[in-house]
Coordinates of N, CA and C in Angstrom, one line a residue:
X16 N 0.8 -1.2 0.0 CA 0.0 0.0 0.0 C 0.9 1.2 0.0
X17 N 0.5 2.2 -0.7 CA 1.3 3.5 -0.8 C 1.2 4.2 0.5
X18 N 2.1 5.2 0.7 CA 2.0 6.1 1.8 C 0.6 6.8 1.9
X19 N 0.2 7.3 0.7 CA -1.1 8.0 0.7 C -2.2 7.0 1.1
X20 N -2.2 5.8 0.5 CA -3.2 4.8 0.9 C -3.2 4.5 2.3
X21 N -2.0 4.3 2.9 CA -1.9 4.0 4.3 C -2.5 5.1 5.2
X22 N -2.2 6.3 4.9 CA -2.7 7.4 5.6 C -4.2 7.5 5.5
X23 N -4.7 7.3 4.3 CA -6.2 7.4 4.1 C -6.9 6.3 4.8
X24 N -6.2 5.1 4.9 CA -6.8 4.0 5.6 C -7.0 4.3 7.1
X25 N -6.4 5.3 7.6 CA -6.5 5.7 9.0 C -7.8 6.6 9.2
X26 N -8.4 6.9 8.0 CA -9.6 7.7 8.1 C -9.3 9.2 7.9
X27 N -8.1 9.5 7.6 CA -7.7 11.0 7.3 C -8.3 11.4 6.0
X28 N -8.6 12.7 5.9 CA -9.2 13.2 4.7 C -8.1 13.4 3.6
X29 N -8.5 13.4 2.4 CA -7.6 13.6 1.3 C -6.8 14.9 1.4
X30 N -7.5 16.0 1.9 CA -6.7 17.3 1.9 C -5.7 17.2 3.0
X31 N -5.9 16.6 4.1 CA -4.9 16.4 5.2 C -3.7 15.6 4.7
X32 N -4.0 14.5 4.0 CA -3.0 13.6 3.5 C -2.1 14.3 2.5
X33 N -2.8 15.0 1.6 CA -2.0 15.8 0.5 C -1.1 16.8 1.1
X34 N -1.7 17.5 2.1 CA -0.9 18.6 2.8 C 0.3 18.0 3.5
X35 N 0.1 16.9 4.2 CA 1.2 16.2 4.9 C 2.3 15.7 3.9
X36 N 1.9 15.0 2.9 CA 2.9 14.5 1.9 C 3.6 15.6 1.2
X37 N 2.9 16.6 0.8 CA 3.5 17.7 0.1 C 4.5 18.5 1.0
X38 N 4.1 18.7 2.3 CA 4.9 19.5 3.2 C 6.2 18.7 3.6
X39 N 6.1 17.4 3.6 CA 7.3 16.6 3.9 C 8.1 16.2 2.7
X40 N 7.8 16.7 1.6 CA 8.5 16.3 0.3 C 8.3 14.8 0.0
X41 N 7.2 14.3 0.3 CA 6.9 12.8 0.1 C 8.0 11.9 0.6
X42 N 8.5 12.2 1.8 CA 9.6 11.4 2.5 C 9.0 10.2 3.1
X43 N 7.7 9.9 3.0 CA 7.2 8.7 3.5 C 6.1 8.8 4.6
X44 N 5.6 7.7 4.9 CA 4.5 7.6 5.8 C 4.8 8.2 7.2
X45 N 5.9 7.8 7.8 CA 6.2 8.3 9.1 C 6.4 9.8 9.2
X46 N 7.1 10.3 8.2 CA 7.3 11.8 8.1 C 6.0 12.5 8.0
X47 N 5.1 12.0 7.2 CA 3.8 12.6 7.0 C 3.0 12.5 8.3
X48 N 3.0 11.4 8.9 CA 2.3 11.2 10.2 C 2.8 12.1 11.3
X49 N 4.1 12.2 11.4 CA 4.7 13.1 12.3 C 4.3 14.6 12.1
X50 N 4.3 15.0 10.8 CA 3.9 16.3 10.4 C 2.5 16.6 10.8
X51 N 1.6 15.6 10.6 CA 0.2 15.8 11.0 C 0.0 16.0 12.5
X52 N 0.8 15.2 13.3 CA 0.7 15.3 14.7 C 1.2 16.7 15.2
X53 N 2.3 17.1 14.6 CA 2.9 18.4 15.0 C 2.0 19.6 14.5
X54 N 1.2 19.4 13.5 CA 0.4 20.5 13.0 C -1.1 20.2 13.1
X55 N -1.5 19.4 14.1 CA -2.9 19.0 14.2 C -3.9 20.2 14.5
X56 N -3.4 21.3 15.1 CA -4.2 22.4 15.4 C -4.3 23.5 14.3
X57 N -3.6 23.2 13.2 CA -3.5 24.2 12.1 C -4.5 23.8 11.0
X58 N -5.1 24.7 10.3 CA -6.0 24.4 9.2 C -5.2 24.0 8.0
X59 N -5.7 23.2 7.1 CA -5.1 22.9 5.9 C -5.1 24.2 5.0
X60 N -4.0 24.5 4.4 CA -3.9 25.7 3.6 C -5.0 25.6 2.4
X61 N -5.6 26.7 2.2 CA -6.7 26.8 1.2 C -6.2 26.4 -0.2
X62 N -5.0 26.7 -0.6 CA -4.5 26.3 -1.9 C -4.5 24.8 -2.1
X63 N -4.2 24.1 -1.1 CA -4.2 22.6 -1.2 C -5.7 22.1 -1.4
X64 N -6.6 22.7 -0.8 CA -8.0 22.2 -0.9 C -8.5 22.4 -2.4
X65 N -8.1 23.5 -3.0 CA -8.5 23.8 -4.4 C -7.9 22.8 -5.3
X66 N -6.6 22.5 -5.1 CA -5.8 21.6 -5.9 C -6.4 20.1 -5.7
X67 N -6.8 19.8 -4.5 CA -7.3 18.5 -4.2 C -8.6 18.2 -5.0
X68 N -9.4 19.2 -5.2 CA -10.7 19.0 -5.9 C -10.5 18.6 -7.4
X69 N -9.3 18.9 -7.9 CA -9.0 18.6 -9.3 C -8.4 17.2 -9.4
X70 N -8.0 16.6 -8.4 CA -7.3 15.3 -8.4 C -8.3 14.2 -8.4
X71 N -8.0 13.1 -9.2 CA -8.9 12.0 -9.2 C -8.9 11.3 -7.8
X72 N -10.0 10.6 -7.5 CA -10.0 9.9 -6.2 C -8.9 8.9 -6.0
X73 N -8.5 8.7 -4.8 CA -7.4 7.8 -4.5 C -7.6 6.4 -5.1
X74 N -8.8 5.9 -5.1 CA -9.1 4.6 -5.7 C -8.8 4.5 -7.2
X75 N -8.8 5.6 -7.8 CA -8.5 5.6 -9.3 C -7.0 5.8 -9.5
X76 N -6.2 6.1 -8.5 CA -4.8 6.3 -8.6 C -4.1 5.0 -9.1
X77 N -3.0 5.2 -9.8 CA -2.2 4.0 -10.2 C -1.7 3.3 -9.0
X78 N -1.9 2.0 -9.1 CA -1.4 1.1 -8.0 C -2.3 1.0 -6.8
X79 N -3.5 1.6 -6.9 CA -4.4 1.5 -5.8 C -4.8 0.1 -5.5
X80 N -4.9 -0.8 -6.6 CA -5.3 -2.1 -6.4 C -4.2 -3.1 -6.8
X81 N -3.0 -2.8 -6.5 CA -1.9 -3.7 -6.8 C -2.1 -5.0 -6.1
X82 N -2.1 -6.1 -6.8 CA -2.3 -7.4 -6.2 C -1.0 -7.9 -5.6
X83 N 0.2 -7.3 -6.0 CA 1.4 -7.9 -5.6 C 2.0 -7.1 -4.3
X84 N 1.2 -6.3 -3.7 CA 1.6 -5.5 -2.5 C 2.1 -6.5 -1.4
X85 N 1.4 -7.6 -1.3 CA 1.7 -8.5 -0.2 C 2.7 -9.6 -0.7
X86 N 3.2 -9.5 -1.9 CA 4.1 -10.5 -2.4 C 5.5 -10.0 -2.3
X87 N 6.3 -10.6 -1.3 CA 7.7 -10.1 -1.1 C 8.5 -10.3 -2.3
X88 N 8.3 -11.3 -3.1 CA 9.0 -11.5 -4.3 C 8.9 -10.4 -5.3
X89 N 7.7 -9.7 -5.3 CA 7.5 -8.6 -6.2 C 8.4 -7.4 -6.0
X90 N 9.0 -7.4 -4.8 CA 9.9 -6.3 -4.4 C 11.3 -6.8 -4.4
X91 N 11.6 -8.0 -4.7 CA 12.9 -8.6 -4.6 C 13.4 -8.8 -3.2
X92 N 12.5 -9.1 -2.3 CA 12.8 -9.3 -0.9 C 12.5 -10.7 -0.5
X93 N 13.2 -11.1 0.5 CA 12.8 -12.4 1.1 C 11.6 -12.2 2.0
X94 N 10.9 -13.3 2.4 CA 9.8 -13.2 3.3 C 10.1 -12.5 4.6
X95 N 11.3 -12.8 5.1 CA 11.7 -12.2 6.4 C 11.9 -10.7 6.2
X96 N 12.6 -10.2 5.1 CA 12.7 -8.8 4.8 C 11.4 -8.1 4.7
X97 N 10.5 -8.8 4.0 CA 9.1 -8.2 3.8 C 8.4 -8.0 5.1
X98 N 8.5 -9.0 6.0 CA 7.8 -8.9 7.3 C 8.5 -7.8 8.1
X99 N 9.8 -7.7 8.1 CA 10.5 -6.7 8.8 C 10.0 -5.3 8.3
X100 N 9.9 -5.1 7.0 CA 9.5 -3.8 6.4 C 8.1 -3.5 6.9
X101 N 7.2 -4.5 7.0 CA 5.8 -4.2 7.4 C 5.7 -4.2 8.9
X102 N 6.8 -4.4 9.7 CA 6.7 -4.3 11.1 C 6.1 -5.6 11.7
X103 N 6.2 -6.7 11.0 CA 5.7 -8.0 11.5 C 6.8 -8.9 12.1
X104 N 8.0 -8.4 12.2 CA 9.0 -9.3 12.7 C 9.0 -9.4 14.3
X105 N 9.6 -10.4 14.8 CA 9.7 -10.6 16.2 C 11.2 -10.9 16.5
X106 N 11.6 -10.4 17.6 CA 13.0 -10.7 18.0 C 13.0 -11.6 19.2

């Protein structure tokens, strides 16, 4: 799942997700989430809201229904590396 998709799955609005990803230079899920926590009391800039209305819905975005997202081989990773990346590893 993409960073955008992951953030949207938390129930965050499209405009919040776009603001966070743009503000962090698309540096990833954790950077965007940290940004949102640090800026939770601030309104989304109005320029982003207008731009968001012109964007197709996330479900229409490329890769929204990738069937290989859970296939470690699709990323050239071992099963162990894939679980570690998804936070499913145990020590």
